[in-house]
């Protein structure tokens, strides 16, 4: 339940949600209506979003148990992978996914280990940005940010701004050199002191790591079982022997949609930590963004309501 709910408010909201999902009572829920509107525009423009049951199939299975932070032991309530099928040809043939996947092996997993960005890797970063900036999703996000005075109209300056937000290296562990960036943390995932997983909020990376037997899905984390058609999940998993007690990510959405959404939330606020509640399609989400100077420290969606269910 989102913060600020009373029992009476929740009953009213739940009724509204079951009748007309996109029109939740924003005033009682603390929903950012303007943010909801632009994100729903982006959702409709996301033609590269994969379709559940057609482009991919997920197997929800059991509800994961409680695991304390730092523990590397978790009972497996899902004996099969989360992803039963993904149309890899479609992933490879969609330009933004293709360029996105080429970035996933460019990073040192462990914090405290300095990152070295080669000229080839930097070129890959820019090719990815070029590819998403060609999409209607990012074009609309850009126009919105310009209208709010958060970005410059010159597309080259906007691309440089995106580079700083997502790819500029910074210190996450002060014991070493520049060891992290927003893209690595959010989309690739990191480990800390060999004891815990940091970040890792992307479904494509989840699928690829699961396929290579580096990742083991342990089950969903929600009060009620989600649907295989849901585009947002809270999950538990292990990765290279470490356990993520609760992780959340979009499922099936395009890289450009996630970059656009979290860039907007990041730039709309100057707070070090932003918790924005928005209604997107049939979901009510808490969008969390941590700032690391001019860059994203982390960002992820937290599912609050979906398909008339409280999470």
PDB file of N, CA and C in Angstrom, residues 119-194:
ATOM      1  N   UNK A 119      37.739   3.325 -25.904  1.00  0.00           N
ATOM      2  CA  UNK A 119      37.109   4.097 -26.974  1.00  0.00           C
ATOM      3  C   UNK A 119      35.983   3.334 -27.666  1.00  0.00           C
ATOM      4  N   UNK A 120      36.144   2.018 -27.804  1.00  0.00           N
ATOM      5  CA  UNK A 120      35.091   1.196 -28.421  1.00  0.00           C
ATOM      6  C   UNK A 120      33.828   1.194 -27.550  1.00  0.00           C
ATOM      7  N   UNK A 121      34.018   1.076 -26.236  1.00  0.00           N
ATOM      8  CA  UNK A 121      32.867   1.064 -25.337  1.00  0.00           C
ATOM      9  C   UNK A 121      32.176   2.416 -25.307  1.00  0.00           C
ATOM     10  N   UNK A 122      32.959   3.483 -25.345  1.00  0.00           N
ATOM     11  CA  UNK A 122      32.346   4.809 -25.383  1.00  0.00           C
ATOM     12  C   UNK A 122      31.533   4.986 -26.664  1.00  0.00           C
ATOM     13  N   UNK A 123      32.066   4.482 -27.761  1.00  0.00           N
ATOM     14  CA  UNK A 123      31.330   4.552 -29.029  1.00  0.00           C
ATOM     15  C   UNK A 123      30.036   3.752 -28.939  1.00  0.00           C
ATOM     16  N   UNK A 124      30.066   2.615 -28.251  1.00  0.00           N
ATOM     17  CA  UNK A 124      28.853   1.808 -28.056  1.00  0.00           C
ATOM     18  C   UNK A 124      27.820   2.572 -27.236  1.00  0.00           C
ATOM     19  N   UNK A 125      28.290   3.303 -26.225  1.00  0.00           N
ATOM     20  CA  UNK A 125      27.374   4.107 -25.423  1.00  0.00           C
ATOM     21  C   UNK A 125      26.655   5.138 -26.288  1.00  0.00           C
ATOM     22  N   UNK A 126      27.421   5.816 -27.125  1.00  0.00           N
ATOM     23  CA  UNK A 126      26.825   6.851 -27.973  1.00  0.00           C
ATOM     24  C   UNK A 126      25.912   6.257 -29.047  1.00  0.00           C
ATOM     25  N   UNK A 127      26.262   5.081 -29.570  1.00  0.00           N
ATOM     26  CA  UNK A 127      25.382   4.438 -30.548  1.00  0.00           C
ATOM     27  C   UNK A 127      24.046   4.068 -29.907  1.00  0.00           C
ATOM     28  N   UNK A 128      24.105   3.623 -28.662  1.00  0.00           N
ATOM     29  CA  UNK A 128      22.869   3.320 -27.954  1.00  0.00           C
ATOM     30  C   UNK A 128      22.023   4.583 -27.788  1.00  0.00           C
ATOM     31  N   UNK A 129      22.651   5.676 -27.345  1.00  0.00           N
ATOM     32  CA  UNK A 129      21.908   6.913 -27.179  1.00  0.00           C
ATOM     33  C   UNK A 129      21.341   7.402 -28.511  1.00  0.00           C
ATOM     34  N   UNK A 130      22.130   7.310 -29.573  1.00  0.00           N
ATOM     35  CA  UNK A 130      21.640   7.714 -30.899  1.00  0.00           C
ATOM     36  C   UNK A 130      20.407   6.897 -31.283  1.00  0.00           C
ATOM     37  N   UNK A 131      20.443   5.594 -30.996  1.00  0.00           N
ATOM     38  CA  UNK A 131      19.332   4.724 -31.394  1.00  0.00           C
ATOM     39  C   UNK A 131      18.056   5.055 -30.622  1.00  0.00           C
ATOM     40  N   UNK A 132      18.167   5.327 -29.328  1.00  0.00           N
ATOM     41  CA  UNK A 132      16.938   5.620 -28.575  1.00  0.00           C
ATOM     42  C   UNK A 132      16.422   7.021 -28.891  1.00  0.00           C
ATOM     43  N   UNK A 133      17.326   7.940 -29.239  1.00  0.00           N
ATOM     44  CA  UNK A 133      16.885   9.293 -29.575  1.00  0.00           C
ATOM     45  C   UNK A 133      16.141   9.351 -30.905  1.00  0.00           C
ATOM     46  N   UNK A 134      16.221   8.297 -31.688  1.00  0.00           N
ATOM     47  CA  UNK A 134      15.458   8.208 -32.934  1.00  0.00           C
ATOM     48  C   UNK A 134      14.012   7.783 -32.693  1.00  0.00           C
ATOM     49  N   UNK A 135      13.713   7.284 -31.490  1.00  0.00           N
ATOM     50  CA  UNK A 135      12.377   6.757 -31.205  1.00  0.00           C
ATOM     51  C   UNK A 135      11.420   7.876 -30.808  1.00  0.00           C
ATOM     52  N   UNK A 136      10.125   7.631 -31.025  1.00  0.00           N
ATOM     53  CA  UNK A 136       9.110   8.611 -30.643  1.00  0.00           C
ATOM     54  C   UNK A 136       9.041   8.757 -29.127  1.00  0.00           C
ATOM     55  N   UNK A 137       9.382   7.694 -28.395  1.00  0.00           N
ATOM     56  CA  UNK A 137       9.381   7.752 -26.934  1.00  0.00           C
ATOM     57  C   UNK A 137      10.346   8.819 -26.439  1.00  0.00           C
ATOM     58  N   UNK A 138      11.586   8.783 -26.927  1.00  0.00           N
ATOM     59  CA  UNK A 138      12.585   9.739 -26.456  1.00  0.00           C
ATOM     60  C   UNK A 138      12.353  11.132 -27.034  1.00  0.00           C
ATOM     61  N   UNK A 139      11.823  11.210 -28.244  1.00  0.00           N
ATOM     62  CA  UNK A 139      11.512  12.519 -28.816  1.00  0.00           C
ATOM     63  C   UNK A 139      10.454  13.226 -27.977  1.00  0.00           C
ATOM     64  N   UNK A 140       9.442  12.462 -27.540  1.00  0.00           N
ATOM     65  CA  UNK A 140       8.389  13.065 -26.707  1.00  0.00           C
ATOM     66  C   UNK A 140       8.939  13.438 -25.331  1.00  0.00           C
ATOM     67  N   UNK A 141       9.771  12.573 -24.770  1.00  0.00           N
ATOM     68  CA  UNK A 141      10.385  12.883 -23.476  1.00  0.00           C
ATOM     69  C   UNK A 141      11.222  14.157 -23.574  1.00  0.00           C
ATOM     70  N   UNK A 142      11.955  14.285 -24.678  1.00  0.00           N
ATOM     71  CA  UNK A 142      12.788  15.474 -24.881  1.00  0.00           C
ATOM     72  C   UNK A 142      11.930  16.735 -24.947  1.00  0.00           C
ATOM     73  N   UNK A 143      10.843  16.690 -25.726  1.00  0.00           N
ATOM     74  CA  UNK A 143       9.965  17.863 -25.846  1.00  0.00           C
ATOM     75  C   UNK A 143       9.382  18.239 -24.489  1.00  0.00           C
ATOM     76  N   UNK A 144       9.018  17.232 -23.713  1.00  0.00           N
ATOM     77  CA  UNK A 144       8.457  17.494 -22.388  1.00  0.00           C
ATOM     78  C   UNK A 144       9.488  18.172 -21.486  1.00  0.00           C
ATOM     79  N   UNK A 145      10.702  17.653 -21.473  1.00  0.00           N
ATOM     80  CA  UNK A 145      11.747  18.212 -20.614  1.00  0.00           C
ATOM     81  C   UNK A 145      12.130  19.624 -21.045  1.00  0.00           C
ATOM     82  N   UNK A 146      12.126  19.865 -22.347  1.00  0.00           N
ATOM     83  CA  UNK A 146      12.389  21.229 -22.845  1.00  0.00           C
ATOM     84  C   UNK A 146      11.282  22.173 -22.372  1.00  0.00           C
ATOM     85  N   UNK A 147      10.042  21.720 -22.439  1.00  0.00           N
ATOM     86  CA  UNK A 147       8.908  22.561 -22.031  1.00  0.00           C
ATOM     87  C   UNK A 147       8.972  22.911 -20.550  1.00  0.00           C
ATOM     88  N   UNK A 148       9.635  22.072 -19.766  1.00  0.00           N
ATOM     89  CA  UNK A 148       9.766  22.295 -18.328  1.00  0.00           C
ATOM     90  C   UNK A 148      11.075  23.004 -17.975  1.00  0.00           C
ATOM     91  N   UNK A 149      11.860  23.336 -18.972  1.00  0.00           N
ATOM     92  CA  UNK A 149      13.122  24.013 -18.726  1.00  0.00           C
ATOM     93  C   UNK A 149      14.188  23.116 -18.124  1.00  0.00           C
ATOM     94  N   UNK A 150      14.042  21.813 -18.286  1.00  0.00           N
ATOM     95  CA  UNK A 150      14.978  20.849 -17.701  1.00  0.00           C
ATOM     96  C   UNK A 150      16.034  20.377 -18.696  1.00  0.00           C
ATOM     97  N   UNK A 151      15.790  20.609 -19.977  1.00  0.00           N
ATOM     98  CA  UNK A 151      16.732  20.207 -21.020  1.00  0.00           C
ATOM     99  C   UNK A 151      16.761  21.276 -22.105  1.00  0.00           C
ATOM    100  N   UNK A 152      17.845  21.298 -22.868  1.00  0.00           N
ATOM    101  CA  UNK A 152      17.978  22.229 -23.993  1.00  0.00           C
ATOM    102  C   UNK A 152      17.340  21.618 -25.238  1.00  0.00           C
ATOM    103  N   UNK A 153      16.874  22.452 -26.131  1.00  0.00           N
ATOM    104  CA  UNK A 153      16.208  21.961 -27.345  1.00  0.00           C
ATOM    105  C   UNK A 153      17.192  21.325 -28.326  1.00  0.00           C
ATOM    106  N   UNK A 154      18.450  21.758 -28.280  1.00  0.00           N
ATOM    107  CA  UNK A 154      19.484  21.190 -29.151  1.00  0.00           C
ATOM    108  C   UNK A 154      19.682  19.716 -28.804  1.00  0.00           C
ATOM    109  N   UNK A 155      19.428  18.836 -29.769  1.00  0.00           N
ATOM    110  CA  UNK A 155      19.493  17.392 -29.504  1.00  0.00           C
ATOM    111  C   UNK A 155      20.891  16.946 -29.104  1.00  0.00           C
ATOM    112  N   UNK A 156      21.917  17.601 -29.603  1.00  0.00           N
ATOM    113  CA  UNK A 156      23.285  17.227 -29.223  1.00  0.00           C
ATOM    114  C   UNK A 156      23.529  17.511 -27.744  1.00  0.00           C
ATOM    115  N   UNK A 157      23.000  18.637 -27.265  1.00  0.00           N
ATOM    116  CA  UNK A 157      23.138  18.955 -25.852  1.00  0.00           C
ATOM    117  C   UNK A 157      22.326  17.996 -24.993  1.00  0.00           C
ATOM    118  N   UNK A 158      21.163  17.597 -25.498  1.00  0.00           N
ATOM    119  CA  UNK A 158      20.338  16.635 -24.765  1.00  0.00           C
ATOM    120  C   UNK A 158      21.048  15.287 -24.677  1.00  0.00           C
ATOM    121  N   UNK A 159      21.699  14.879 -25.764  1.00  0.00           N
ATOM    122  CA  UNK A 159      22.438  13.610 -25.737  1.00  0.00           C
ATOM    123  C   UNK A 159      23.582  13.679 -24.732  1.00  0.00           C
ATOM    124  N   UNK A 160      24.269  14.801 -24.675  1.00  0.00           N
ATOM    125  CA  UNK A 160      25.338  14.960 -23.686  1.00  0.00           C
ATOM    126  C   UNK A 160      24.787  14.919 -22.260  1.00  0.00           C
ATOM    127  N   UNK A 161      23.607  15.503 -22.080  1.00  0.00           N
ATOM    128  CA  UNK A 161      22.958  15.469 -20.768  1.00  0.00           C
ATOM    129  C   UNK A 161      22.624  14.019 -20.382  1.00  0.00           C
ATOM    130  N   UNK A 162      22.102  13.266 -21.326  1.00  0.00           N
ATOM    131  CA  UNK A 162      21.800  11.856 -21.070  1.00  0.00           C
ATOM    132  C   UNK A 162      23.066  11.067 -20.743  1.00  0.00           C
ATOM    133  N   UNK A 163      24.137  11.395 -21.431  1.00  0.00           N
ATOM    134  CA  UNK A 163      25.395  10.697 -21.169  1.00  0.00           C
ATOM    135  C   UNK A 163      25.840  10.947 -19.726  1.00  0.00           C
ATOM    136  N   UNK A 164      25.752  12.189 -19.289  1.00  0.00           N
ATOM    137  CA  UNK A 164      26.143  12.516 -17.913  1.00  0.00           C
ATOM    138  C   UNK A 164      25.261  11.803 -16.902  1.00  0.00           C
ATOM    139  N   UNK A 165      23.972  11.734 -17.188  1.00  0.00           N
ATOM    140  CA  UNK A 165      23.029  11.116 -16.253  1.00  0.00           C
ATOM    141  C   UNK A 165      23.261   9.613 -16.144  1.00  0.00           C
ATOM    142  N   UNK A 166      23.520   8.959 -17.275  1.00  0.00           N
ATOM    143  CA  UNK A 166      23.550   7.497 -17.298  1.00  0.00           C
ATOM    144  C   UNK A 166      24.937   6.872 -17.391  1.00  0.00           C
ATOM    145  N   UNK A 167      25.890   7.536 -18.028  1.00  0.00           N
ATOM    146  CA  UNK A 167      27.173   6.884 -18.311  1.00  0.00           C
ATOM    147  C   UNK A 167      28.384   7.531 -17.654  1.00  0.00           C
ATOM    148  N   UNK A 168      28.236   8.712 -17.097  1.00  0.00           N
ATOM    149  CA  UNK A 168      29.389   9.339 -16.451  1.00  0.00           C
ATOM    150  C   UNK A 168      29.797   8.527 -15.237  1.00  0.00           C
ATOM    151  N   UNK A 169      31.083   8.173 -15.170  1.00  0.00           N
ATOM    152  CA  UNK A 169      31.576   7.356 -14.060  1.00  0.00           C
ATOM    153  C   UNK A 169      31.696   8.167 -12.781  1.00  0.00           C
ATOM    154  N   UNK A 170      31.468   7.499 -11.651  1.00  0.00           N
ATOM    155  CA  UNK A 170      31.629   8.124 -10.347  1.00  0.00           C
ATOM    156  C   UNK A 170      32.044   7.074  -9.321  1.00  0.00           C
ATOM    157  N   UNK A 171      32.356   7.513  -8.124  1.00  0.00           N
ATOM    158  CA  UNK A 171      32.751   6.622  -7.031  1.00  0.00           C
ATOM    159  C   UNK A 171      31.502   6.126  -6.313  1.00  0.00           C
ATOM    160  N   UNK A 172      31.287   4.818  -6.289  1.00  0.00           N
ATOM    161  CA  UNK A 172      30.263   4.256  -5.415  1.00  0.00           C
ATOM    162  C   UNK A 172      30.930   3.722  -4.150  1.00  0.00           C
ATOM    163  N   UNK A 173      32.088   3.098  -4.324  1.00  0.00           N
ATOM    164  CA  UNK A 173      32.911   2.649  -3.203  1.00  0.00           C
ATOM    165  C   UNK A 173      34.135   3.559  -3.167  1.00  0.00           C
ATOM    166  N   UNK A 174      34.288   4.318  -2.101  1.00  0.00           N
ATOM    167  CA  UNK A 174      35.348   5.322  -2.020  1.00  0.00           C
ATOM    168  C   UNK A 174      36.741   4.719  -1.869  1.00  0.00           C
ATOM    169  N   UNK A 175      36.827   3.410  -1.713  1.00  0.00           N
ATOM    170  CA  UNK A 175      38.141   2.793  -1.505  1.00  0.00           C
ATOM    171  C   UNK A 175      38.942   2.680  -2.788  1.00  0.00           C
ATOM    172  N   UNK A 176      38.284   2.855  -3.938  1.00  0.00           N
ATOM    173  CA  UNK A 176      38.989   2.708  -5.208  1.00  0.00           C
ATOM    174  C   UNK A 176      38.749   3.882  -6.125  1.00  0.00           C
ATOM    175  N   UNK A 177      38.898   3.625  -7.414  1.00  0.00           N
ATOM    176  CA  UNK A 177      38.687   4.668  -8.408  1.00  0.00           C
ATOM    177  C   UNK A 177      37.216   4.778  -8.772  1.00  0.00           C
ATOM    178  N   UNK A 178      36.947   5.427  -9.896  1.00  0.00           N
ATOM    179  CA  UNK A 178      35.564   5.557 -10.369  1.00  0.00           C
ATOM    180  C   UNK A 178      35.078   4.179 -10.801  1.00  0.00           C
ATOM    181  N   UNK A 179      34.098   3.665 -10.072  1.00  0.00           N
ATOM    182  CA  UNK A 179      33.750   2.254 -10.211  1.00  0.00           C
ATOM    183  C   UNK A 179      32.315   1.996 -10.629  1.00  0.00           C
ATOM    184  N   UNK A 180      31.556   3.055 -10.935  1.00  0.00           N
ATOM    185  CA  UNK A 180      30.133   2.841 -11.192  1.00  0.00           C
ATOM    186  C   UNK A 180      29.565   3.942 -12.062  1.00  0.00           C
ATOM    187  N   UNK A 181      28.368   3.698 -12.578  1.00  0.00           N
ATOM    188  CA  UNK A 181      27.589   4.724 -13.276  1.00  0.00           C
ATOM    189  C   UNK A 181      26.127   4.294 -13.209  1.00  0.00           C
ATOM    190  N   UNK A 182      25.245   5.202 -13.558  1.00  0.00           N
ATOM    191  CA  UNK A 182      23.826   4.902 -13.475  1.00  0.00           C
ATOM    192  C   UNK A 182      23.420   3.717 -14.323  1.00  0.00           C
ATOM    193  N   UNK A 183      23.938   3.655 -15.548  1.00  0.00           N
ATOM    194  CA  UNK A 183      23.562   2.562 -16.438  1.00  0.00           C
ATOM    195  C   UNK A 183      23.991   1.220 -15.858  1.00  0.00           C
ATOM    196  N   UNK A 184      25.225   1.141 -15.391  1.00  0.00           N
ATOM    197  CA  UNK A 184      25.708  -0.119 -14.831  1.00  0.00           C
ATOM    198  C   UNK A 184      24.842  -0.559 -13.656  1.00  0.00           C
ATOM    199  N   UNK A 185      24.583   0.351 -12.745  1.00  0.00           N
ATOM    200  CA  UNK A 185      23.851  -0.007 -11.536  1.00  0.00           C
ATOM    201  C   UNK A 185      22.434  -0.467 -11.852  1.00  0.00           C
ATOM    202  N   UNK A 186      21.714   0.314 -12.662  1.00  0.00           N
ATOM    203  CA  UNK A 186      20.304   0.044 -12.920  1.00  0.00           C
ATOM    204  C   UNK A 186      20.109  -1.119 -13.877  1.00  0.00           C
ATOM    205  N   UNK A 187      20.829  -1.117 -14.988  1.00  0.00           N
ATOM    206  CA  UNK A 187      20.549  -2.065 -16.056  1.00  0.00           C
ATOM    207  C   UNK A 187      21.425  -3.318 -16.035  1.00  0.00           C
ATOM    208  N   UNK A 188      22.609  -3.225 -15.490  1.00  0.00           N
ATOM    209  CA  UNK A 188      23.530  -4.374 -15.487  1.00  0.00           C
ATOM    210  C   UNK A 188      23.537  -5.063 -14.134  1.00  0.00           C
ATOM    211  N   UNK A 189      23.625  -4.291 -13.062  1.00  0.00           N
ATOM    212  CA  UNK A 189      23.723  -4.838 -11.717  1.00  0.00           C
ATOM    213  C   UNK A 189      25.156  -4.831 -11.223  1.00  0.00           C
ATOM    214  N   UNK A 190      25.304  -4.693  -9.902  1.00  0.00           N
ATOM    215  CA  UNK A 190      26.626  -4.663  -9.284  1.00  0.00           C
ATOM    216  C   UNK A 190      26.613  -5.540  -8.033  1.00  0.00           C
ATOM    217  N   UNK A 191      27.798  -5.795  -7.510  1.00  0.00           N
ATOM    218  CA  UNK A 191      27.905  -6.494  -6.235  1.00  0.00           C
ATOM    219  C   UNK A 191      28.760  -5.653  -5.292  1.00  0.00           C
ATOM    220  N   UNK A 192      28.483  -5.780  -3.989  1.00  0.00           N
ATOM    221  CA  UNK A 192      29.192  -5.016  -2.974  1.00  0.00           C
ATOM    222  C   UNK A 192      29.861  -5.961  -1.992  1.00  0.00           C
ATOM    223  N   UNK A 193      31.198  -5.870  -1.913  1.00  0.00           N
ATOM    224  CA  UNK A 193      31.994  -6.675  -0.980  1.00  0.00           C
ATOM    225  C   UNK A 193      31.752  -8.176  -1.139  1.00  0.00           C
ATOM    226  N   UNK A 194      31.260  -8.573  -2.304  1.00  0.00           N
ATOM    227  CA  UNK A 194      31.001  -9.990  -2.523  1.00  0.00           C
ATOM    228  C   UNK A 194      29.917 -10.559  -1.640  1.00  0.00           C
TER     229      UNK A 194
END
